[in-house]
mmCIF file with all atom_site columns, C-alpha atoms in Angstrom:
data_model
loop_
_atom_site.group_PDB
_atom_site.id
_atom_site.type_symbol
_atom_site.label_atom_id
_atom_site.label_alt_id
_atom_site.label_comp_id
_atom_site.label_asym_id
_atom_site.label_entity_id
_atom_site.label_seq_id
_atom_site.pdbx_PDB_ins_code
_atom_site.Cartn_x
_atom_site.Cartn_y
_atom_site.Cartn_z
_atom_site.occupancy
_atom_site.B_iso_or_equiv
_atom_site.pdbx_formal_charge
_atom_site.auth_seq_id
_atom_site.auth_comp_id
_atom_site.auth_asym_id
_atom_site.auth_atom_id
_atom_site.pdbx_PDB_model_num
ATOM 1  C CA . MET A 1 1  ? 0.012  -0.055 0.335   1.00 0.00 ? 10 MET A CA 1
ATOM 2  C CA . LYS A 1 2  ? 1.427  3.631  -0.814  1.00 0.00 ? 11 LYS A CA 1
ATOM 3  C CA . GLU A 1 3  ? 1.264  6.151  1.762   1.00 0.00 ? 12 GLU A CA 1
ATOM 4  C CA . PRO A 1 4  ? 2.261  9.368  0.347   1.00 0.00 ? 13 PRO A CA 1
ATOM 5  C CA . CYS A 1 5  ? 3.539  12.050 2.674   1.00 0.00 ? 14 CYS A CA 1
ATOM 6  C CA . VAL A 1 6  ? 3.114  15.942 2.302   1.00 0.00 ? 15 VAL A CA 1
ATOM 7  C CA . TYR A 1 7  ? 4.800  18.084 4.912   1.00 0.00 ? 16 TYR A CA 1
ATOM 8  C CA . ILE A 1 8  ? 4.428  21.596 6.333   1.00 0.00 ? 17 ILE A CA 1
ATOM 9  C CA . LEU A 1 9  ? 7.199  22.985 7.968   1.00 0.00 ? 18 LEU A CA 1
ATOM 10 C CA . ALA A 1 10 ? 7.543  26.557 9.889   1.00 0.00 ? 19 ALA A CA 1
ATOM 11 C CA . SER A 1 11 ? 10.540 29.263 9.911   1.00 0.00 ? 20 SER A CA 1
ATOM 12 C CA . GLN A 1 12 ? 9.369  29.667 13.559  1.00 0.00 ? 21 GLN A CA 1
ATOM 13 C CA . PRO A 1 13 ? 5.642  29.479 15.368  1.00 0.00 ? 22 PRO A CA 1
ATOM 14 C CA . TYR A 1 14 ? 3.483  31.598 12.823  1.00 0.00 ? 23 TYR A CA 1
ATOM 15 C CA . GLY A 1 15 ? 6.131  32.204 10.705  1.00 0.00 ? 24 GLY A CA 1
ATOM 16 C CA . THR A 1 16 ? 6.569  31.118 7.151   1.00 0.00 ? 25 THR A CA 1
ATOM 17 C CA . LEU A 1 17 ? 5.135  27.890 5.980   1.00 0.00 ? 26 LEU A CA 1
ATOM 18 C CA . TYR A 1 18 ? 6.843  25.653 3.695   1.00 0.00 ? 27 TYR A CA 1
ATOM 19 C CA . ILE A 1 19 ? 4.502  22.541 2.224   1.00 0.00 ? 28 ILE A CA 1
ATOM 20 C CA . GLY A 1 20 ? 5.942  20.248 -0.295  1.00 0.00 ? 29 GLY A CA 1
ATOM 21 C CA . PHE A 1 21 ? 6.936  16.140 -0.662  1.00 0.00 ? 30 PHE A CA 1
ATOM 22 C CA . LEU A 1 22 ? 10.446 15.029 -0.778  1.00 0.00 ? 31 LEU A CA 1
ATOM 23 C CA . SER A 1 23 ? 12.434 13.152 -3.845  1.00 0.00 ? 32 SER A CA 1
ATOM 24 C CA . LEU A 1 24 ? 14.045 11.068 -2.102  1.00 0.00 ? 33 LEU A CA 1
ATOM 25 C CA . VAL A 1 25 ? 18.032 10.407 -2.868  1.00 0.00 ? 34 VAL A CA 1
ATOM 26 C CA . ARG A 1 26 ? 19.263 8.395  0.569   1.00 0.00 ? 35 ARG A CA 1
ATOM 27 C CA . PHE A 1 27 ? 17.845 7.485  3.757   1.00 0.00 ? 36 PHE A CA 1
ATOM 28 C CA . GLU A 1 28 ? 19.552 5.470  7.008   1.00 0.00 ? 37 GLU A CA 1
ATOM 29 C CA . MET A 1 29 ? 17.442 3.005  9.595   1.00 0.00 ? 38 MET A CA 1
ATOM 30 C CA . CYS A 1 30 ? 17.819 3.948  13.111  1.00 0.00 ? 39 CYS A CA 1
ATOM 31 C CA . ASP A 1 31 ? 16.753 1.788  15.856  1.00 0.00 ? 40 ASP A CA 1
ATOM 32 C CA . THR A 1 32 ? 14.924 4.592  18.533  1.00 0.00 ? 41 THR A CA 1
ATOM 33 C CA . MET A 1 33 ? 13.872 8.014  17.595  1.00 0.00 ? 42 MET A CA 1
ATOM 34 C CA . GLU A 1 34 ? 16.644 9.066  19.382  1.00 0.00 ? 43 GLU A CA 1
ATOM 35 C CA . GLN A 1 35 ? 19.323 7.598  17.000  1.00 0.00 ? 44 GLN A CA 1
ATOM 36 C CA . ALA A 1 36 ? 17.713 9.423  14.497  1.00 0.00 ? 45 ALA A CA 1
ATOM 37 C CA . ILE A 1 37 ? 17.397 12.497 16.110  1.00 0.00 ? 46 ILE A CA 1
ATOM 38 C CA . LEU A 1 38 ? 21.210 12.281 16.691  1.00 0.00 ? 47 LEU A CA 1
ATOM 39 C CA . ARG A 1 39 ? 22.063 11.234 13.108  1.00 0.00 ? 48 ARG A CA 1
ATOM 40 C CA . GLU A 1 40 ? 20.000 14.053 11.428  1.00 0.00 ? 49 GLU A CA 1
ATOM 41 C CA . LYS A 1 41 ? 21.664 16.883 13.951  1.00 0.00 ? 50 LYS A CA 1
ATOM 42 C CA . GLN A 1 42 ? 25.137 15.206 12.755  1.00 0.00 ? 51 GLN A CA 1
ATOM 43 C CA . LEU A 1 43 ? 24.679 15.469 9.523   1.00 0.00 ? 52 LEU A CA 1
ATOM 44 C CA . LYS A 1 44 ? 23.236 19.230 9.244   1.00 0.00 ? 53 LYS A CA 1
ATOM 45 C CA . ARG A 1 45 ? 26.679 19.933 10.645  1.00 0.00 ? 54 ARG A CA 1
ATOM 46 C CA . TRP A 1 46 ? 28.372 18.422 7.787   1.00 0.00 ? 55 TRP A CA 1
ATOM 47 C CA . HIS A 1 47 ? 29.837 20.395 4.549   1.00 0.00 ? 56 HIS A CA 1
ATOM 48 C CA . ARG A 1 48 ? 27.649 20.533 1.571   1.00 0.00 ? 57 ARG A CA 1
ATOM 49 C CA . GLN A 1 49 ? 30.354 17.959 -0.450  1.00 0.00 ? 58 GLN A CA 1
ATOM 50 C CA . TRP A 1 50 ? 30.357 15.333 2.334   1.00 0.00 ? 59 TRP A CA 1
ATOM 51 C CA . LYS A 1 51 ? 26.627 15.789 2.259   1.00 0.00 ? 60 LYS A CA 1
ATOM 52 C CA . ILE A 1 52 ? 27.128 15.154 -1.880  1.00 0.00 ? 61 ILE A CA 1
ATOM 53 C CA . ASN A 1 53 ? 29.496 12.726 -1.434  1.00 0.00 ? 62 ASN A CA 1
ATOM 54 C CA . LEU A 1 54 ? 27.634 10.440 1.200   1.00 0.00 ? 63 LEU A CA 1
ATOM 55 C CA . ILE A 1 55 ? 24.911 10.599 -1.297  1.00 0.00 ? 64 ILE A CA 1
ATOM 56 C CA . GLU A 1 56 ? 26.731 9.531  -4.058  1.00 0.00 ? 65 GLU A CA 1
ATOM 57 C CA . SER A 1 57 ? 28.443 6.891  -2.726  1.00 0.00 ? 66 SER A CA 1
ATOM 58 C CA . GLU A 1 58 ? 25.058 4.864  -2.477  1.00 0.00 ? 67 GLU A CA 1
ATOM 59 C CA . ASN A 1 59 ? 23.299 6.461  -5.280  1.00 0.00 ? 68 ASN A CA 1
ATOM 60 C CA . PRO A 1 60 ? 25.729 8.129  -7.794  1.00 0.00 ? 69 PRO A CA 1
ATOM 61 C CA . ARG A 1 61 ? 22.939 9.072  -10.618 1.00 0.00 ? 70 ARG A CA 1
ATOM 62 C CA . TRP A 1 62 ? 20.727 10.474 -7.566  1.00 0.00 ? 71 TRP A CA 1
ATOM 63 C CA . MET A 1 63 ? 17.947 8.631  -8.548  1.00 0.00 ? 72 MET A CA 1
ATOM 64 C CA . ASP A 1 64 ? 14.438 9.005  -6.435  1.00 0.00 ? 73 ASP A CA 1
ATOM 65 C CA . LEU A 1 65 ? 14.753 6.052  -4.063  1.00 0.00 ? 74 LEU A CA 1
ATOM 66 C CA . ALA A 1 66 ? 10.879 6.754  -3.430  1.00 0.00 ? 75 ALA A CA 1
ATOM 67 C CA . VAL A 1 67 ? 10.142 4.730  -6.616  1.00 0.00 ? 76 VAL A CA 1
ATOM 68 C CA . GLY A 1 68 ? 11.451 2.119  -5.629  1.00 0.00 ? 77 GLY A CA 1
ATOM 69 C CA . SER A 1 69 ? 9.243  1.741  -2.290  1.00 0.00 ? 78 SER A CA 1
ATOM 70 C CA . GLY A 1 70 ? 6.165  1.874  -4.317  1.00 0.00 ? 79 GLY A CA 1
ATOM 71 C CA . SER A 1 71 ? 5.920  5.264  -4.755  1.00 0.00 ? 80 SER A CA 1
ATOM 72 C CA . PRO A 1 72 ? 5.558  7.227  -7.931  1.00 0.00 ? 81 PRO A CA 1
ATOM 73 C CA . PRO A 1 73 ? 8.640  9.711  -9.620  1.00 0.00 ? 82 PRO A CA 1
ATOM 74 C CA . VAL A 1 74 ? 9.027  13.156 -8.000  1.00 0.00 ? 83 VAL A CA 1
ATOM 75 C CA . ALA A 1 75 ? 8.287  15.719 -10.443 1.00 0.00 ? 84 ALA A CA 1
ATOM 76 C CA . PRO A 1 76 ? 11.000 18.536 -10.895 1.00 0.00 ? 85 PRO A CA 1
ATOM 77 C CA . ARG A 1 77 ? 10.274 21.606 -9.021  1.00 0.00 ? 86 ARG A CA 1
ATOM 78 C CA . LEU A 1 78 ? 9.555  24.683 -10.592 1.00 0.00 ? 87 LEU A CA 1
ATOM 79 C CA . GLY A 1 79 ? 10.809 27.937 -10.161 1.00 0.00 ? 88 GLY A CA 1
ATOM 80 C CA . HIS A 1 80 ? 9.326  30.650 -7.642  1.00 0.00 ? 89 HIS A CA 1
ATOM 81 C CA . ASN A 1 81 ? 7.230  31.967 -10.589 1.00 0.00 ? 90 ASN A CA 1
ATOM 82 C CA . GLY A 1 82 ? 5.682  28.422 -11.523 1.00 0.00 ? 91 GLY A CA 1
ATOM 83 C CA . CYS A 1 83 ? 8.019  28.406 -14.686 1.00 0.00 ? 92 CYS A CA 1
#
């Protein structure tokens, strides 16, 4: 069964809201929520190139991994003006 997910992020309480969906290029499974939070914080501190290297070590073509889980391919994002 497909379980599509849409997210809402906020810059701060009652601040700018961001709504969208993800193109999954890499994921890691964790045993606990605490481990997942620690790993997220660790990866957020990494330099951009380190993150790119990590993705490309397992997914060099940046394939949308959501497709392999039964989700449809994610459409490319459009510019801010819809183009």
